[in-house]
Structures are given as C-alpha cells and as structure tokens.
PDB file of C-alpha atoms in Angstrom:
ATOM      1  CA  MET H   1      12.932   6.512  -5.806  1.00  0.00           C
ATOM      2  CA  LYS H   2      12.306   3.077  -4.814  1.00  0.00           C
ATOM      3  CA  VAL H   3       8.806   2.117  -5.572  1.00  0.00           C
ATOM      4  CA  SER H   4       7.781  -0.831  -2.723  1.00  0.00           C
ATOM      5  CA  LEU H   5       4.159  -2.220  -2.483  1.00  0.00           C
ATOM      6  CA  ILE H   6       2.904  -3.376   0.777  1.00  0.00           C
ATOM      7  CA  ALA H   7      -0.203  -5.508   0.767  1.00  0.00           C
ATOM      8  CA  ALA H   8      -1.458  -8.875   2.685  1.00  0.00           C
ATOM      9  CA  VAL H   9      -3.168 -11.129   0.723  1.00  0.00           C
ATOM     10  CA  ALA H  10      -5.183 -14.064   1.458  1.00  0.00           C
ATOM     11  CA  ARG H  11      -4.234 -17.494  -0.303  1.00  0.00           C
ATOM     12  CA  ASN H  12      -6.717 -17.175  -3.270  1.00  0.00           C
ATOM     13  CA  GLY H  13      -5.137 -13.510  -3.274  1.00  0.00           C
ATOM     14  CA  VAL H  14      -7.932 -11.549  -0.968  1.00  0.00           C
ATOM     15  CA  ILE H  15      -6.438  -8.155   0.201  1.00  0.00           C
ATOM     16  CA  GLY H  16     -10.500  -7.041   0.156  1.00  0.00           C
ATOM     17  CA  ILE H  17     -14.253  -6.215   0.889  1.00  0.00           C
ATOM     18  CA  GLU H  18     -16.717  -3.767   0.851  1.00  0.00           C
ATOM     19  CA  ASN H  19     -13.422  -1.241   1.211  1.00  0.00           C
ATOM     20  CA  ARG H  20     -12.261  -2.590   4.601  1.00  0.00           C
ATOM     21  CA  LEU H  21      -9.447  -5.569   5.370  1.00  0.00           C
ATOM     22  CA  PRO H  22     -10.966  -9.152   6.216  1.00  0.00           C
ATOM     23  CA  TRP H  23      -9.913  -9.876   8.890  1.00  0.00           C
ATOM     24  CA  HIS H  24      -8.090  -8.624  12.264  1.00  0.00           C
ATOM     25  CA  LEU H  25      -4.609  -9.404  11.801  1.00  0.00           C
ATOM     26  CA  PRO H  26      -3.380  -6.605  14.371  1.00  0.00           C
ATOM     27  CA  GLU H  27       1.215  -7.726  13.863  1.00  0.00           C
ATOM     28  CA  ASP H  28       0.074  -6.720   9.941  1.00  0.00           C
ATOM     29  CA  LEU H  29      -0.676  -2.845  10.503  1.00  0.00           C
ATOM     30  CA  ALA H  30       2.112  -3.110  12.788  1.00  0.00           C
ATOM     31  CA  TYR H  31       4.012  -4.090  11.090  1.00  0.00           C
ATOM     32  CA  PHE H  32       3.030  -2.314   7.944  1.00  0.00           C
ATOM     33  CA  LYS H  33       3.481   0.551  10.423  1.00  0.00           C
ATOM     34  CA  GLN H  34       6.697   0.241  11.467  1.00  0.00           C
ATOM     35  CA  THR H  35       7.950   0.000   7.913  1.00  0.00           C
ATOM     36  CA  THR H  36       6.169   2.802   5.695  1.00  0.00           C
ATOM     37  CA  LEU H  37       6.682   5.542   9.119  1.00  0.00           C
ATOM     38  CA  GLY H  38       8.528   8.239   7.951  1.00  0.00           C
ATOM     39  CA  CYS H  39       8.204   7.503   4.177  1.00  0.00           C
ATOM     40  CA  PRO H  40       5.370   8.536   1.316  1.00  0.00           C
ATOM     41  CA  VAL H  41       2.903   6.116   1.371  1.00  0.00           C
ATOM     42  CA  LEU H  42       0.470   6.450  -2.007  1.00  0.00           C
ATOM     43  CA  MET H  43      -3.110   5.553  -2.093  1.00  0.00           C
ATOM     44  CA  GLY H  44      -6.427   5.213  -3.996  1.00  0.00           C
ATOM     45  CA  ARG H  45      -8.961   7.667  -3.606  1.00  0.00           C
ATOM     46  CA  LYS H  46     -11.455   4.531  -1.843  1.00  0.00           C
ATOM     47  CA  THR H  47      -8.304   3.404   0.424  1.00  0.00           C
ATOM     48  CA  TYR H  48      -7.726   6.446   1.311  1.00  0.00           C
ATOM     49  CA  GLU H  49     -11.306   6.931   2.257  1.00  0.00           C
ATOM     50  CA  SER H  50     -11.606   3.747   3.602  1.00  0.00           C
ATOM     51  CA  ILE H  51      -9.036   4.908   6.017  1.00  0.00           C
ATOM     52  CA  ASN H  52     -10.092   8.388   6.354  1.00  0.00           C
ATOM     53  CA  ARG H  53      -7.718  10.184   7.551  1.00  0.00           C
ATOM     54  CA  PRO H  54      -4.548  10.625   7.056  1.00  0.00           C
ATOM     55  CA  LEU H  55      -2.319   8.056   7.834  1.00  0.00           C
ATOM     56  CA  PRO H  56      -0.088   9.718  10.398  1.00  0.00           C
ATOM     57  CA  GLY H  57       4.133  10.621   9.970  1.00  0.00           C
ATOM     58  CA  ARG H  58       4.063   9.669   6.314  1.00  0.00           C
ATOM     59  CA  LEU H  59       2.725  12.002   3.504  1.00  0.00           C
ATOM     60  CA  ASN H  60      -0.032  10.838   2.073  1.00  0.00           C
ATOM     61  CA  VAL H  61      -0.713  10.889  -1.635  1.00  0.00           C
ATOM     62  CA  VAL H  62      -4.508  10.374  -2.640  1.00  0.00           C
ATOM     63  CA  LEU H  63      -4.619   9.984  -6.934  1.00  0.00           C
ATOM     64  CA  THR H  64      -8.259  10.669  -8.178  1.00  0.00           C
ATOM     65  CA  GLN H  65      -9.549  12.135 -11.156  1.00  0.00           C
ATOM     66  CA  GLN H  66     -12.283  13.339  -9.170  1.00  0.00           C
ATOM     67  CA  THR H  67     -11.077  17.352  -9.486  1.00  0.00           C
ATOM     68  CA  ASP H  68     -12.551  18.165  -7.112  1.00  0.00           C
ATOM     69  CA  TRP H  69     -12.395  16.221  -4.146  1.00  0.00           C
ATOM     70  CA  ALA H  70     -11.522  16.302  -1.248  1.00  0.00           C
ATOM     71  CA  PRO H  71     -10.732  14.733   2.248  1.00  0.00           C
ATOM     72  CA  ALA H  72     -13.593  14.931   5.317  1.00  0.00           C
ATOM     73  CA  PRO H  73     -13.020  17.353   7.610  1.00  0.00           C
ATOM     74  CA  ALA H  74     -10.372  16.916  10.718  1.00  0.00           C
ATOM     75  CA  LYS H  75     -12.357  15.258  14.140  1.00  0.00           C
ATOM     76  CA  ASP H  76     -13.033  18.947  14.854  1.00  0.00           C
ATOM     77  CA  GLY H  77     -14.623  19.889  11.750  1.00  0.00           C
ATOM     78  CA  SER H  78     -11.397  21.935  10.219  1.00  0.00           C
ATOM     79  CA  PRO H  79     -11.239  21.213   6.427  1.00  0.00           C
ATOM     80  CA  ARG H  80      -7.502  19.523   6.168  1.00  0.00           C
ATOM     81  CA  ALA H  81      -5.018  20.674   3.577  1.00  0.00           C
ATOM     82  CA  VAL H  82      -4.232  19.616   0.278  1.00  0.00           C
ATOM     83  CA  ILE H  83      -1.118  20.284  -1.878  1.00  0.00           C
ATOM     84  CA  HIS H  84      -2.100  19.750  -5.668  1.00  0.00           C
ATOM     85  CA  PRO H  85       1.124  19.524  -7.974  1.00  0.00           C
ATOM     86  CA  PRO H  86       2.950  21.203  -8.665  1.00  0.00           C
ATOM     87  CA  GLN H  87       3.056  23.013  -5.215  1.00  0.00           C
ATOM     88  CA  ALA H  88       6.510  21.199  -3.435  1.00  0.00           C
ATOM     89  CA  LEU H  89       5.969  19.284  -1.111  1.00  0.00           C
ATOM     90  CA  PRO H  90       6.766  18.161   2.842  1.00  0.00           C
ATOM     91  CA  ALA H  91       9.260  15.257   3.758  1.00  0.00           C
ATOM     92  CA  GLY H  92       8.440  12.779   3.450  1.00  0.00           C
ATOM     93  CA  GLY H  93       7.642  11.682   7.998  1.00  0.00           C
ATOM     94  CA  GLU H  94       5.201  14.617   7.565  1.00  0.00           C
ATOM     95  CA  THR H  95       1.800  14.498   8.297  1.00  0.00           C
ATOM     96  CA  ALA H  96       0.359  16.036   4.806  1.00  0.00           C
ATOM     97  CA  ILE H  97      -2.019  15.168   1.838  1.00  0.00           C
ATOM     98  CA  ALA H  98      -1.444  15.654  -1.465  1.00  0.00           C
ATOM     99  CA  VAL H  99      -3.273  14.203  -4.579  1.00  0.00           C
ATOM    100  CA  ALA H 100      -2.187  13.491  -7.622  1.00  0.00           C
ATOM    101  CA  SER H 101      -4.193  12.714 -10.980  1.00  0.00           C
ATOM    102  CA  THR H 102      -2.225   9.712 -12.303  1.00  0.00           C
ATOM    103  CA  LEU H 103      -0.028   7.334 -11.076  1.00  0.00           C
ATOM    104  CA  GLU H 104       3.023   8.629 -13.257  1.00  0.00           C
ATOM    105  CA  GLN H 105       2.269  12.324 -12.233  1.00  0.00           C
ATOM    106  CA  ALA H 106       2.689  10.732  -8.113  1.00  0.00           C
ATOM    107  CA  LEU H 107       6.291   9.165  -9.344  1.00  0.00           C
ATOM    108  CA  ALA H 108       7.347  12.380 -10.886  1.00  0.00           C
ATOM    109  CA  TRP H 109       6.745  14.325  -7.562  1.00  0.00           C
ATOM    110  CA  LEU H 110       7.465  12.230  -5.058  1.00  0.00           C
ATOM    111  CA  ALA H 111      11.154  10.950  -7.762  1.00  0.00           C
ATOM    112  CA  PRO H 112      12.976  13.644  -5.052  1.00  0.00           C
ATOM    113  CA  PHE H 113      11.937  10.591  -2.139  1.00  0.00           C
ATOM    114  CA  ASP H 114      14.237   7.650  -1.327  1.00  0.00           C
ATOM    115  CA  GLN H 115      10.997   4.883  -1.384  1.00  0.00           C
ATOM    116  CA  VAL H 116       7.341   5.570  -1.844  1.00  0.00           C
ATOM    117  CA  PHE H 117       5.504   2.418  -0.687  1.00  0.00           C
ATOM    118  CA  LEU H 118       1.903   1.486  -3.469  1.00  0.00           C
ATOM    119  CA  ILE H 119      -0.927   0.570  -0.156  1.00  0.00           C
ATOM    120  CA  GLY H 120      -3.621  -0.345  -1.809  1.00  0.00           C
ATOM    121  CA  GLY H 121      -5.997  -0.489  -4.133  1.00  0.00           C
ATOM    122  CA  SER H 122      -6.728  -3.536  -5.786  1.00  0.00           C
ATOM    123  CA  ASN H 123      -6.306  -1.285  -9.040  1.00  0.00           C
ATOM    124  CA  LEU H 124      -3.409   0.642  -8.457  1.00  0.00           C
ATOM    125  CA  TYR H 125      -1.766  -2.198  -7.713  1.00  0.00           C
ATOM    126  CA  ALA H 126      -2.684  -3.354 -10.524  1.00  0.00           C
ATOM    127  CA  GLN H 127      -1.316  -0.458 -12.903  1.00  0.00           C
ATOM    128  CA  ALA H 128       1.550  -0.374 -11.000  1.00  0.00           C
ATOM    129  CA  VAL H 129       3.137  -3.936 -11.169  1.00  0.00           C
ATOM    130  CA  GLU H 130       1.110  -3.712 -14.507  1.00  0.00           C
ATOM    131  CA  GLN H 131       3.835  -0.618 -15.944  1.00  0.00           C
ATOM    132  CA  GLY H 132       6.392  -2.249 -14.968  1.00  0.00           C
ATOM    133  CA  TRP H 133       6.772   0.462 -12.101  1.00  0.00           C
ATOM    134  CA  VAL H 134       7.572  -1.757  -8.405  1.00  0.00           C
ATOM    135  CA  ASP H 135      10.909  -2.478  -7.473  1.00  0.00           C
ATOM    136  CA  THR H 136       9.569  -4.370  -4.122  1.00  0.00           C
ATOM    137  CA  LEU H 137       6.645  -6.040  -3.109  1.00  0.00           C
ATOM    138  CA  LEU H 138       6.817  -6.779   0.852  1.00  0.00           C
ATOM    139  CA  LEU H 139       3.422  -9.111   1.535  1.00  0.00           C
ATOM    140  CA  THR H 140       1.918 -10.143   4.765  1.00  0.00           C
ATOM    141  CA  GLU H 141       0.729 -14.074   2.477  1.00  0.00           C
ATOM    142  CA  ILE H 142      -1.889 -15.583   4.892  1.00  0.00           C
ATOM    143  CA  HIS H 143      -2.617 -18.785   4.876  1.00  0.00           C
ATOM    144  CA  ALA H 144      -6.111 -19.017   4.170  1.00  0.00           C
ATOM    145  CA  ASP H 145      -8.890 -17.964   1.742  1.00  0.00           C
ATOM    146  CA  PHE H 146     -10.989 -15.251   2.814  1.00  0.00           C
ATOM    147  CA  ALA H 147     -14.342 -13.922   0.713  1.00  0.00           C
ATOM    148  CA  GLY H 148     -13.715 -10.558  -0.846  1.00  0.00           C
ATOM    149  CA  ASP H 149     -13.969  -7.946  -3.863  1.00  0.00           C
ATOM    150  CA  ALA H 150     -10.813  -7.167  -4.086  1.00  0.00           C
ATOM    151  CA  GLN H 151      -8.169  -9.190  -5.406  1.00  0.00           C
ATOM    152  CA  PHE H 152      -4.279  -8.543  -5.451  1.00  0.00           C
ATOM    153  CA  PRO H 153      -2.753  -8.672  -8.930  1.00  0.00           C
ATOM    154  CA  ALA H 154      -1.656 -11.715 -10.591  1.00  0.00           C
ATOM    155  CA  TRP H 155       2.202 -10.550 -10.829  1.00  0.00           C
ATOM    156  CA  PRO H 156       5.229 -11.068 -12.567  1.00  0.00           C
ATOM    157  CA  LYS H 157       6.667 -13.724 -10.246  1.00  0.00           C
ATOM    158  CA  SER H 158       9.976 -15.061 -12.966  1.00  0.00           C
ATOM    159  CA  ARG H 159      10.830 -10.464 -12.908  1.00  0.00           C
ATOM    160  CA  PHE H 160      11.520 -11.155  -8.212  1.00  0.00           C
ATOM    161  CA  HIS H 161      13.100 -13.284  -5.876  1.00  0.00           C
ATOM    162  CA  GLU H 162      12.274 -13.868  -2.947  1.00  0.00           C
ATOM    163  CA  THR H 163      15.046 -12.436  -0.284  1.00  0.00           C
ATOM    164  CA  HIS H 164      12.591 -12.073   2.718  1.00  0.00           C
ATOM    165  CA  ARG H 165      10.673 -14.688   5.337  1.00  0.00           C
ATOM    166  CA  ILE H 166       8.756 -14.235   8.860  1.00  0.00           C
ATOM    167  CA  HIS H 167       7.056 -17.430  10.168  1.00  0.00           C
ATOM    168  CA  ASN H 168       4.190 -16.673  12.100  1.00  0.00           C
ATOM    169  CA  PRO H 169       2.055 -20.211  12.957  1.00  0.00           C
ATOM    170  CA  PRO H 170      -1.655 -20.020  14.493  1.00  0.00           C
ATOM    171  CA  ALA H 171      -2.140 -18.758  17.410  1.00  0.00           C
ATOM    172  CA  GLY H 172      -4.515 -18.324  19.858  1.00  0.00           C
ATOM    173  CA  GLU H 173      -7.851 -17.342  18.201  1.00  0.00           C
ATOM    174  CA  ARG H 174      -6.677 -17.009  15.196  1.00  0.00           C
ATOM    175  CA  PRO H 175      -6.239 -20.785  13.798  1.00  0.00           C
ATOM    176  CA  TRP H 176      -4.575 -19.377   9.948  1.00  0.00           C
ATOM    177  CA  GLY H 177      -0.652 -18.789  10.453  1.00  0.00           C
ATOM    178  CA  PHE H 178       0.864 -15.883   7.970  1.00  0.00           C
ATOM    179  CA  ASP H 179       4.078 -14.980   6.913  1.00  0.00           C
ATOM    180  CA  PHE H 180       5.677 -11.205   5.895  1.00  0.00           C
ATOM    181  CA  VAL H 181       8.170 -11.534   2.534  1.00  0.00           C
ATOM    182  CA  THR H 182      10.055  -9.463   0.326  1.00  0.00           C
ATOM    183  CA  TYR H 183      10.483  -9.782  -2.820  1.00  0.00           C
ATOM    184  CA  GLU H 184      13.176  -7.953  -4.865  1.00  0.00           C
ATOM    185  CA  LYS H 185      13.129  -6.984  -8.770  1.00  0.00           C
ATOM    186  CA  THR H 186      15.337  -9.401 -10.392  1.00  0.00           C
ATOM    187  CA  ALA H 187      17.788  -7.410 -12.445  1.00  0.00           C
ATOM    188  CA  ALA H 188      17.185  -7.531 -16.025  1.00  0.00           C
ATOM    189  CA  PRO H 189      20.071  -9.543 -18.250  1.00  0.00           C
ATOM    190  CA  LEU H 190      22.404  -7.320 -19.822  1.00  0.00           C
TER     191      LEU H 190
END
C-alpha cells in the first residue's frame, strides 16, 4: 500500500488556524478532490470535525482515542454509521466512516488498498513522517506567510526527491502564487 500525505503549506509552515484553512484557494480544493477521490482518506478527529461530514466518494478513516466518539448526525438528523476494526472495510470509493484508535491500527486495517491519503491534521502528519510511513508528499506550497496555530512538521527532505511541480503565479485578487509539488521517498541504498 502506498501512503501519500497531502497538504497545503504556507511558506512559514502554517497549515491551519482554529481548525480551518487560513486561505481561500479553490484550485487547491479542486486538486485535493481530484487526487483523493475513490481512495481512502485518513485523518485525525479534529480534522474530521472541522469538515463535519464524510468526504463523498471516499472511505473516511478517523483516528481518535475517544472510545465513545461518534460523528455528527447527517443533515436529516439521522445518525451516521461507523465501522470499527476488525469489521471489513468497503471499497475506497464508497462514502463511509471508519474509526481507528492508532495510526498503526488504521494502516494495518487499510493494507488491502493500493493507496491511502493522509489528510491531516498536524499531529497525524508529524507521527506519520516521524515513523517513516509516508511514501509520497503531495504539497501545495503557498508562496506567502499566514498566521496560524497548526504547523506542517519538519520532514527529512534528504529522503525524498521532487518528481513533479506545477507553478501557479499570482492571479486576480490573490497576490501570491503557489505550486503543486510531488515528492517521492528515495529508495534506501542497498
């Protein structure tokens, strides 16, 4: 299974403020949707609660140590079904919510899938990078500084190499540019 981390990161390392994005960047939201659609997405509880609904067309796996955690009800007030280990998971493109208590448990549970995307927050990113789980980083590198309370973790840049970059210059009301960048883990020497 390929583990990909996807995030938008300001020049000063900020990725969020008060459980939301500190910028409005529709191009990044479209890129995120296009990239993750049909695949499982793994996120921390606070990230899920900031979205407040399962992302459609994706298996949504939420990490939480709260044994009684339940997602907010659907718009019609009905409770949302939650899958717990070791229950079988649906296909990655089926909208569903699953809950795991640790990153290791979630990744073991997701092992039958070809790819999983880590979508936040900062604690999940830091743990995954620190433990060496990440194969690919898909970063939207924003060429501006933003105030925020969530930072992207330091990552071992020498262990990754850039394989793709799309530059987007400042445009319209947006005075800053951004790049979509892919970094792949470098194979360990034999």
